[in-house]
Amino acid sequence: MTIPIDVVFPCLNEAEALPVLLAALPPGYRAIVVDNGSTDGSADVALLGGAVVVSEPRRGYGAAVHAGLTAATSDLVIVCDADGTIDPAEFDALVAPVRAGTADLAVGRRRPTSRQAWPVPARVANVVLAWMLRSRTGLPLRDLGPVRATRRAALLELEVRDKRSGYPVELVLRAHRAGWRLSHVDMAYRPRIGRSKVTGSLRGYLTAVRDTRRRLAEAAR
Ligand SMILES: Nc1nc2c(ncn2[C@@H]2O[C@H](COP(=O)(O)OP(=O)(O)O)[C@@H](O)[C@H]2O)c(=O)[nH]1
Ligand SMILES: [Mg+2]
């Protein structure tokens, strides 16, 4: 029997999305849901759905991702939003370049399935951010998507420190410094189930902009 690939799902109040998401997980993957202080019963829903549940009381996307990576045991890992935007049926395609050794980091490039799937302000911010990171690193980054695959030990060795929404930017900057090869995999991006915590809420959006700026400024020093 082959060892399943761990999929880390950072989760803050995603009780609505989790049943659909976990039921869609193909064979060969194990879900690790990192409950980040949810108040909507996400942890119970995740357990019912067959996931391993890890509890991370410290709020923030980066804190949740890190806790999940620490609990994971597989060689290859996927980190994916727990909001139902990504179809786990596409995980095999995402993992393929890392498995084949042609990339160290595979990032899902979002292909929205409808206009509602990806709000315009979030799309614009993402284009600008991807351009900034591209020009800084030379990496072929087009989208800082909500799903990525890599090797767990290598990722932990990068020592990404951001505990909040600056995590993906810091990851790309550190990956570049470590000489990683990045590859994009097109993935359908569906409207999220439930309310957005980052780009869909003003508070989350402003925090994301601030965290991201900080990481970029640090890298420029
Ligand atoms: N913003 C935020 N998201 C968290 C946190 N902990 C876990 N998450 C999860 O991180 C993922 C990203 O958030 P999401 O609302 O989808 O952001 P969006 O994709 O920009 O709309 C989701 O699966 C959240 O449930 C946290 O403390 N803050
Ligand atoms: Mg999301």
PDB file of N, CA, C and O in Angstrom, residues 86-147:
ATOM      1  N   ILE A  86     -11.536  24.821  -4.471  1.00  0.00           N
ATOM      2  CA  ILE A  86     -10.701  23.908  -5.256  1.00  0.00           C
ATOM      3  C   ILE A  86     -11.289  22.494  -5.195  1.00  0.00           C
ATOM      4  O   ILE A  86     -11.699  22.039  -4.124  1.00  0.00           O
ATOM      5  N   ASP A  87     -11.303  21.816  -6.329  1.00  0.00           N
ATOM      6  CA  ASP A  87     -11.811  20.448  -6.365  1.00  0.00           C
ATOM      7  C   ASP A  87     -10.663  19.464  -6.125  1.00  0.00           C
ATOM      8  O   ASP A  87      -9.726  19.397  -6.926  1.00  0.00           O
ATOM      9  N   PRO A  88     -10.721  18.703  -5.027  1.00  0.00           N
ATOM     10  CA  PRO A  88      -9.637  17.755  -4.732  1.00  0.00           C
ATOM     11  C   PRO A  88      -9.391  16.745  -5.856  1.00  0.00           C
ATOM     12  O   PRO A  88      -8.327  16.128  -5.900  1.00  0.00           O
ATOM     13  N   ALA A  89     -10.350  16.588  -6.746  1.00  0.00           N
ATOM     14  CA  ALA A  89     -10.140  15.673  -7.885  1.00  0.00           C
ATOM     15  C   ALA A  89      -8.938  16.121  -8.713  1.00  0.00           C
ATOM     16  O   ALA A  89      -8.372  15.330  -9.464  1.00  0.00           O
ATOM     17  N   GLU A  90      -8.542  17.393  -8.566  1.00  0.00           N
ATOM     18  CA  GLU A  90      -7.414  17.916  -9.345  1.00  0.00           C
ATOM     19  C   GLU A  90      -6.070  17.827  -8.613  1.00  0.00           C
ATOM     20  O   GLU A  90      -5.059  18.308  -9.111  1.00  0.00           O
ATOM     21  N   PHE A  91      -6.072  17.220  -7.431  1.00  0.00           N
ATOM     22  CA  PHE A  91      -4.829  17.139  -6.645  1.00  0.00           C
ATOM     23  C   PHE A  91      -3.724  16.355  -7.367  1.00  0.00           C
ATOM     24  O   PHE A  91      -2.560  16.713  -7.301  1.00  0.00           O
ATOM     25  N   ASP A  92      -4.116  15.273  -8.043  1.00  0.00           N
ATOM     26  CA  ASP A  92      -3.099  14.465  -8.736  1.00  0.00           C
ATOM     27  C   ASP A  92      -2.316  15.316  -9.735  1.00  0.00           C
ATOM     28  O   ASP A  92      -1.095  15.197  -9.838  1.00  0.00           O
ATOM     29  N   ALA A  93      -3.031  16.156 -10.463  1.00  0.00           N
ATOM     30  CA  ALA A  93      -2.384  17.007 -11.473  1.00  0.00           C
ATOM     31  C   ALA A  93      -1.458  18.022 -10.805  1.00  0.00           C
ATOM     32  O   ALA A  93      -0.386  18.351 -11.326  1.00  0.00           O
ATOM     33  N   LEU A  94      -1.848  18.509  -9.635  1.00  0.00           N
ATOM     34  CA  LEU A  94      -1.036  19.497  -8.919  1.00  0.00           C
ATOM     35  C   LEU A  94       0.274  18.891  -8.419  1.00  0.00           C
ATOM     36  O   LEU A  94       1.344  19.498  -8.506  1.00  0.00           O
ATOM     37  N   VAL A  95       0.160  17.693  -7.902  1.00  0.00           N
ATOM     38  CA  VAL A  95       1.314  17.019  -7.314  1.00  0.00           C
ATOM     39  C   VAL A  95       2.307  16.531  -8.385  1.00  0.00           C
ATOM     40  O   VAL A  95       3.517  16.438  -8.130  1.00  0.00           O
ATOM     41  N   ALA A  96       1.790  16.276  -9.580  1.00  0.00           N
ATOM     42  CA  ALA A  96       2.591  15.631 -10.642  1.00  0.00           C
ATOM     43  C   ALA A  96       3.977  16.250 -10.872  1.00  0.00           C
ATOM     44  O   ALA A  96       4.971  15.512 -10.889  1.00  0.00           O
ATOM     45  N   PRO A  97       4.112  17.585 -11.043  1.00  0.00           N
ATOM     46  CA  PRO A  97       5.455  18.122 -11.309  1.00  0.00           C
ATOM     47  C   PRO A  97       6.433  17.946 -10.153  1.00  0.00           C
ATOM     48  O   PRO A  97       7.631  17.770 -10.379  1.00  0.00           O
ATOM     49  N   VAL A  98       5.929  17.958  -8.921  1.00  0.00           N
ATOM     50  CA  VAL A  98       6.816  17.764  -7.764  1.00  0.00           C
ATOM     51  C   VAL A  98       7.236  16.296  -7.698  1.00  0.00           C
ATOM     52  O   VAL A  98       8.399  15.978  -7.485  1.00  0.00           O
ATOM     53  N   ARG A  99       6.264  15.449  -7.929  1.00  0.00           N
ATOM     54  CA  ARG A  99       6.543  14.015  -7.916  1.00  0.00           C
ATOM     55  C   ARG A  99       7.548  13.649  -9.011  1.00  0.00           C
ATOM     56  O   ARG A  99       8.458  12.850  -8.814  1.00  0.00           O
ATOM     57  N   ALA A 100       7.394  14.278 -10.166  1.00  0.00           N
ATOM     58  CA  ALA A 100       8.272  13.981 -11.308  1.00  0.00           C
ATOM     59  C   ALA A 100       9.648  14.620 -11.153  1.00  0.00           C
ATOM     60  O   ALA A 100      10.564  14.338 -11.917  1.00  0.00           O
ATOM     61  N   GLY A 101       9.765  15.538 -10.186  1.00  0.00           N
ATOM     62  CA  GLY A 101      11.059  16.185  -9.960  1.00  0.00           C
ATOM     63  C   GLY A 101      11.319  17.364 -10.883  1.00  0.00           C
ATOM     64  O   GLY A 101      12.439  17.866 -10.961  1.00  0.00           O
ATOM     65  N   THR A 102      10.292  17.840 -11.587  1.00  0.00           N
ATOM     66  CA  THR A 102      10.489  18.991 -12.471  1.00  0.00           C
ATOM     67  C   THR A 102      10.217  20.314 -11.757  1.00  0.00           C
ATOM     68  O   THR A 102      10.513  21.382 -12.274  1.00  0.00           O
ATOM     69  N   ALA A 103       9.624  20.248 -10.553  1.00  0.00           N
ATOM     70  CA  ALA A 103       9.389  21.457  -9.758  1.00  0.00           C
ATOM     71  C   ALA A 103       9.544  21.131  -8.281  1.00  0.00           C
ATOM     72  O   ALA A 103       9.349  19.986  -7.863  1.00  0.00           O
ATOM     73  N   ASP A 104       9.934  22.155  -7.506  1.00  0.00           N
ATOM     74  CA  ASP A 104      10.006  21.986  -6.053  1.00  0.00           C
ATOM     75  C   ASP A 104       8.728  22.486  -5.395  1.00  0.00           C
ATOM     76  O   ASP A 104       8.384  22.081  -4.293  1.00  0.00           O
ATOM     77  N   LEU A 105       8.070  23.392  -6.098  1.00  0.00           N
ATOM     78  CA  LEU A 105       6.818  23.954  -5.586  1.00  0.00           C
ATOM     79  C   LEU A 105       5.830  24.060  -6.748  1.00  0.00           C
ATOM     80  O   LEU A 105       6.132  24.695  -7.763  1.00  0.00           O
ATOM     81  N   ALA A 106       4.677  23.425  -6.598  1.00  0.00           N
ATOM     82  CA  ALA A 106       3.630  23.540  -7.615  1.00  0.00           C
ATOM     83  C   ALA A 106       2.511  24.383  -7.035  1.00  0.00           C
ATOM     84  O   ALA A 106       2.014  24.103  -5.942  1.00  0.00           O
ATOM     85  N   VAL A 107       2.141  25.441  -7.741  1.00  0.00           N
ATOM     86  CA  VAL A 107       1.103  26.350  -7.263  1.00  0.00           C
ATOM     87  C   VAL A 107      -0.084  26.310  -8.220  1.00  0.00           C
ATOM     88  O   VAL A 107       0.095  26.423  -9.440  1.00  0.00           O
ATOM     89  N   GLY A 108      -1.264  26.123  -7.661  1.00  0.00           N
ATOM     90  CA  GLY A 108      -2.469  26.138  -8.486  1.00  0.00           C
ATOM     91  C   GLY A 108      -2.691  27.520  -9.074  1.00  0.00           C
ATOM     92  O   GLY A 108      -2.644  28.512  -8.355  1.00  0.00           O
ATOM     93  N   ARG A 109      -2.873  27.563 -10.400  1.00  0.00           N
ATOM     94  CA  ARG A 109      -3.212  28.833 -11.030  1.00  0.00           C
ATOM     95  C   ARG A 109      -4.716  28.857 -11.254  1.00  0.00           C
ATOM     96  O   ARG A 109      -5.265  28.022 -11.964  1.00  0.00           O
ATOM     97  N   ARG A 110      -5.375  29.820 -10.634  1.00  0.00           N
ATOM     98  CA  ARG A 110      -6.828  29.827 -10.623  1.00  0.00           C
ATOM     99  C   ARG A 110      -7.452  30.149 -11.972  1.00  0.00           C
ATOM    100  O   ARG A 110      -7.121  31.154 -12.592  1.00  0.00           O
ATOM    101  N   ARG A 111      -8.363  29.284 -12.370  1.00  0.00           N
ATOM    102  CA  ARG A 111      -9.173  29.488 -13.559  1.00  0.00           C
ATOM    103  C   ARG A 111     -10.618  29.579 -13.085  1.00  0.00           C
ATOM    104  O   ARG A 111     -11.267  28.545 -12.902  1.00  0.00           O
ATOM    105  N   PRO A 112     -11.122  30.804 -12.827  1.00  0.00           N
ATOM    106  CA  PRO A 112     -12.463  30.910 -12.243  1.00  0.00           C
ATOM    107  C   PRO A 112     -13.545  30.284 -13.125  1.00  0.00           C
ATOM    108  O   PRO A 112     -13.509  30.417 -14.343  1.00  0.00           O
ATOM    109  N   THR A 113     -14.459  29.586 -12.467  1.00  0.00           N
ATOM    110  CA  THR A 113     -15.527  28.912 -13.205  1.00  0.00           C
ATOM    111  C   THR A 113     -16.710  29.851 -13.445  1.00  0.00           C
ATOM    112  O   THR A 113     -17.604  29.546 -14.213  1.00  0.00           O
ATOM    113  N   SER A 114     -16.712  30.995 -12.733  1.00  0.00           N
ATOM    114  CA  SER A 114     -17.764  31.985 -12.939  1.00  0.00           C
ATOM    115  C   SER A 114     -17.243  33.338 -12.458  1.00  0.00           C
ATOM    116  O   SER A 114     -16.192  33.401 -11.812  1.00  0.00           O
ATOM    117  N   ARG A 115     -17.994  34.382 -12.767  1.00  0.00           N
ATOM    118  CA  ARG A 115     -17.567  35.724 -12.357  1.00  0.00           C
ATOM    119  C   ARG A 115     -17.540  35.886 -10.844  1.00  0.00           C
ATOM    120  O   ARG A 115     -16.713  36.588 -10.286  1.00  0.00           O
ATOM    121  N   GLN A 116     -18.476  35.193 -10.173  1.00  0.00           N
ATOM    122  CA  GLN A 116     -18.570  35.322  -8.710  1.00  0.00           C
ATOM    123  C   GLN A 116     -17.424  34.605  -7.991  1.00  0.00           C
ATOM    124  O   GLN A 116     -17.159  34.877  -6.823  1.00  0.00           O
ATOM    125  N   ALA A 117     -16.794  33.667  -8.670  1.00  0.00           N
ATOM    126  CA  ALA A 117     -15.787  32.843  -7.992  1.00  0.00           C
ATOM    127  C   ALA A 117     -14.637  33.682  -7.452  1.00  0.00           C
ATOM    128  O   ALA A 117     -14.087  33.393  -6.395  1.00  0.00           O
ATOM    129  N   TRP A 118     -14.301  34.742  -8.171  1.00  0.00           N
ATOM    130  CA  TRP A 118     -13.106  35.507  -7.812  1.00  0.00           C
ATOM    131  C   TRP A 118     -13.429  36.999  -7.908  1.00  0.00           C
ATOM    132  O   TRP A 118     -13.373  37.561  -8.997  1.00  0.00           O
ATOM    133  N   PRO A 119     -13.741  37.638  -6.777  1.00  0.00           N
ATOM    134  CA  PRO A 119     -14.126  39.050  -6.805  1.00  0.00           C
ATOM    135  C   PRO A 119     -13.038  39.927  -7.448  1.00  0.00           C
ATOM    136  O   PRO A 119     -11.853  39.676  -7.262  1.00  0.00           O
ATOM    137  N   VAL A 120     -13.465  40.953  -8.191  1.00  0.00           N
ATOM    138  CA  VAL A 120     -12.525  41.801  -8.938  1.00  0.00           C
ATOM    139  C   VAL A 120     -11.402  42.411  -8.082  1.00  0.00           C
ATOM    140  O   VAL A 120     -10.239  42.337  -8.473  1.00  0.00           O
ATOM    141  N   PRO A 121     -11.697  43.009  -6.901  1.00  0.00           N
ATOM    142  CA  PRO A 121     -10.600  43.592  -6.109  1.00  0.00           C
ATOM    143  C   PRO A 121      -9.531  42.554  -5.758  1.00  0.00           C
ATOM    144  O   PRO A 121      -8.332  42.837  -5.805  1.00  0.00           O
ATOM    145  N   ALA A 122      -9.969  41.344  -5.426  1.00  0.00           N
ATOM    146  CA  ALA A 122      -9.026  40.284  -5.077  1.00  0.00           C
ATOM    147  C   ALA A 122      -8.196  39.897  -6.296  1.00  0.00           C
ATOM    148  O   ALA A 122      -6.995  39.634  -6.201  1.00  0.00           O
ATOM    149  N   ARG A 123      -8.833  39.910  -7.448  1.00  0.00           N
ATOM    150  CA  ARG A 123      -8.133  39.544  -8.672  1.00  0.00           C
ATOM    151  C   ARG A 123      -7.063  40.574  -9.027  1.00  0.00           C
ATOM    152  O   ARG A 123      -5.934  40.227  -9.384  1.00  0.00           O
ATOM    153  N   VAL A 124      -7.427  41.842  -8.888  1.00  0.00           N
ATOM    154  CA  VAL A 124      -6.491  42.923  -9.206  1.00  0.00           C
ATOM    155  C   VAL A 124      -5.300  42.875  -8.252  1.00  0.00           C
ATOM    156  O   VAL A 124      -4.135  42.934  -8.664  1.00  0.00           O
ATOM    157  N   ALA A 125      -5.592  42.736  -6.952  1.00  0.00           N
ATOM    158  CA  ALA A 125      -4.518  42.692  -5.949  1.00  0.00           C
ATOM    159  C   ALA A 125      -3.573  41.531  -6.251  1.00  0.00           C
ATOM    160  O   ALA A 125      -2.349  41.653  -6.144  1.00  0.00           O
ATOM    161  N   ASN A 126      -4.134  40.421  -6.681  1.00  0.00           N
ATOM    162  CA  ASN A 126      -3.327  39.236  -6.974  1.00  0.00           C
ATOM    163  C   ASN A 126      -2.415  39.443  -8.191  1.00  0.00           C
ATOM    164  O   ASN A 126      -1.260  39.035  -8.187  1.00  0.00           O
ATOM    165  N   VAL A 127      -2.959  40.117  -9.197  1.00  0.00           N
ATOM    166  CA  VAL A 127      -2.155  40.385 -10.410  1.00  0.00           C
ATOM    167  C   VAL A 127      -0.960  41.264 -10.043  1.00  0.00           C
ATOM    168  O   VAL A 127       0.179  40.990 -10.439  1.00  0.00           O
ATOM    169  N   VAL A 128      -1.213  42.312  -9.248  1.00  0.00           N
ATOM    170  CA  VAL A 128      -0.146  43.236  -8.850  1.00  0.00           C
ATOM    171  C   VAL A 128       0.899  42.502  -8.018  1.00  0.00           C
ATOM    172  O   VAL A 128       2.111  42.617  -8.251  1.00  0.00           O
ATOM    173  N   LEU A 129       0.422  41.721  -7.074  1.00  0.00           N
ATOM    174  CA  LEU A 129       1.322  40.991  -6.187  1.00  0.00           C
ATOM    175  C   LEU A 129       2.175  39.979  -6.960  1.00  0.00           C
ATOM    176  O   LEU A 129       3.390  39.886  -6.748  1.00  0.00           O
ATOM    177  N   ALA A 130       1.537  39.260  -7.857  1.00  0.00           N
ATOM    178  CA  ALA A 130       2.275  38.267  -8.648  1.00  0.00           C
ATOM    179  C   ALA A 130       3.340  38.969  -9.500  1.00  0.00           C
ATOM    180  O   ALA A 130       4.463  38.482  -9.623  1.00  0.00           O
ATOM    181  N   TRP A 131       2.981  40.114 -10.036  1.00  0.00           N
ATOM    182  CA  TRP A 131       3.941  40.883 -10.843  1.00  0.00           C
ATOM    183  C   TRP A 131       5.126  41.338  -9.985  1.00  0.00           C
ATOM    184  O   TRP A 131       6.292  41.225 -10.392  1.00  0.00           O
ATOM    185  N   MET A 132       4.830  41.834  -8.779  1.00  0.00           N
ATOM    186  CA  MET A 132       5.908  42.279  -7.878  1.00  0.00           C
ATOM    187  C   MET A 132       6.852  41.132  -7.552  1.00  0.00           C
ATOM    188  O   MET A 132       8.076  41.288  -7.551  1.00  0.00           O
ATOM    189  N   LEU A 133       6.279  40.008  -7.254  1.00  0.00           N
ATOM    190  CA  LEU A 133       7.108  38.849  -6.889  1.00  0.00           C
ATOM    191  C   LEU A 133       7.890  38.329  -8.099  1.00  0.00           C
ATOM    192  O   LEU A 133       9.037  37.920  -7.968  1.00  0.00           O
ATOM    193  N   ARG A 134       7.257  38.407  -9.254  1.00  0.00           N
ATOM    194  CA  ARG A 134       7.928  37.966 -10.481  1.00  0.00           C
ATOM    195  C   ARG A 134       9.147  38.834 -10.771  1.00  0.00           C
ATOM    196  O   ARG A 134      10.232  38.352 -11.056  1.00  0.00           O
ATOM    197  N   SER A 135       8.933  40.139 -10.664  1.00  0.00           N
ATOM    198  CA  SER A 135      10.041  41.030 -11.010  1.00  0.00           C
ATOM    199  C   SER A 135      11.147  40.967  -9.961  1.00  0.00           C
ATOM    200  O   SER A 135      12.310  41.189 -10.238  1.00  0.00           O
ATOM    201  N   ARG A 136      10.797  40.650  -8.734  1.00  0.00           N
ATOM    202  CA  ARG A 136      11.798  40.542  -7.676  1.00  0.00           C
ATOM    203  C   ARG A 136      12.595  39.253  -7.718  1.00  0.00           C
ATOM    204  O   ARG A 136      13.758  39.204  -7.347  1.00  0.00           O
ATOM    205  N   THR A 137      11.910  38.180  -8.110  1.00  0.00           N
ATOM    206  CA  THR A 137      12.556  36.870  -7.992  1.00  0.00           C
ATOM    207  C   THR A 137      12.897  36.219  -9.335  1.00  0.00           C
ATOM    208  O   THR A 137      13.725  35.322  -9.385  1.00  0.00           O
ATOM    209  N   GLY A 138      12.215  36.640 -10.390  1.00  0.00           N
ATOM    210  CA  GLY A 138      12.417  35.980 -11.679  1.00  0.00           C
ATOM    211  C   GLY A 138      11.639  34.668 -11.781  1.00  0.00           C
ATOM    212  O   GLY A 138      11.668  33.994 -12.813  1.00  0.00           O
ATOM    213  N   LEU A 139      10.945  34.301 -10.703  1.00  0.00           N
ATOM    214  CA  LEU A 139      10.139  33.074 -10.754  1.00  0.00           C
ATOM    215  C   LEU A 139       8.925  33.313 -11.663  1.00  0.00           C
ATOM    216  O   LEU A 139       8.396  34.423 -11.693  1.00  0.00           O
ATOM    217  N   PRO A 140       8.477  32.281 -12.369  1.00  0.00           N
ATOM    218  CA  PRO A 140       7.354  32.462 -13.301  1.00  0.00           C
ATOM    219  C   PRO A 140       5.998  32.490 -12.595  1.00  0.00           C
ATOM    220  O   PRO A 140       5.079  31.768 -12.951  1.00  0.00           O
ATOM    221  N   LEU A 141       5.868  33.347 -11.590  1.00  0.00           N
ATOM    222  CA  LEU A 141       4.661  33.357 -10.771  1.00  0.00           C
ATOM    223  C   LEU A 141       3.561  34.230 -11.378  1.00  0.00           C
ATOM    224  O   LEU A 141       3.758  35.414 -11.613  1.00  0.00           O
ATOM    225  N   ARG A 142       2.403  33.646 -11.603  1.00  0.00           N
ATOM    226  CA  ARG A 142       1.260  34.368 -12.181  1.00  0.00           C
ATOM    227  C   ARG A 142       0.123  34.502 -11.187  1.00  0.00           C
ATOM    228  O   ARG A 142      -0.752  35.338 -11.348  1.00  0.00           O
ATOM    229  N   ASP A 143       0.106  33.624 -10.207  1.00  0.00           N
ATOM    230  CA  ASP A 143      -1.016  33.609  -9.273  1.00  0.00           C
ATOM    231  C   ASP A 143      -0.541  33.038  -7.939  1.00  0.00           C
ATOM    232  O   ASP A 143       0.073  31.973  -7.895  1.00  0.00           O
ATOM    233  N   LEU A 144      -0.810  33.765  -6.873  1.00  0.00           N
ATOM    234  CA  LEU A 144      -0.437  33.293  -5.544  1.00  0.00           C
ATOM    235  C   LEU A 144      -1.637  32.505  -5.000  1.00  0.00           C
ATOM    236  O   LEU A 144      -2.271  32.924  -4.045  1.00  0.00           O
ATOM    237  N   GLY A 145      -1.949  31.407  -5.662  1.00  0.00           N
ATOM    238  CA  GLY A 145      -3.198  30.681  -5.414  1.00  0.00           C
ATOM    239  C   GLY A 145      -3.350  30.070  -4.034  1.00  0.00           C
ATOM    240  O   GLY A 145      -2.397  30.029  -3.256  1.00  0.00           O
ATOM    241  N   PRO A 146      -4.566  29.568  -3.731  1.00  0.00           N
ATOM    242  CA  PRO A 146      -4.869  29.024  -2.407  1.00  0.00           C
ATOM    243  C   PRO A 146      -4.514  27.551  -2.271  1.00  0.00           C
ATOM    244  O   PRO A 146      -4.917  26.913  -1.297  1.00  0.00           O
ATOM    245  N   VAL A 147      -3.799  26.994  -3.247  1.00  0.00           N
ATOM    246  CA  VAL A 147      -3.425  25.580  -3.148  1.00  0.00           C
ATOM    247  C   VAL A 147      -2.035  25.374  -3.741  1.00  0.00           C
ATOM    248  O   VAL A 147      -1.697  25.938  -4.784  1.00  0.00           O
TER     249      VAL A 147
END
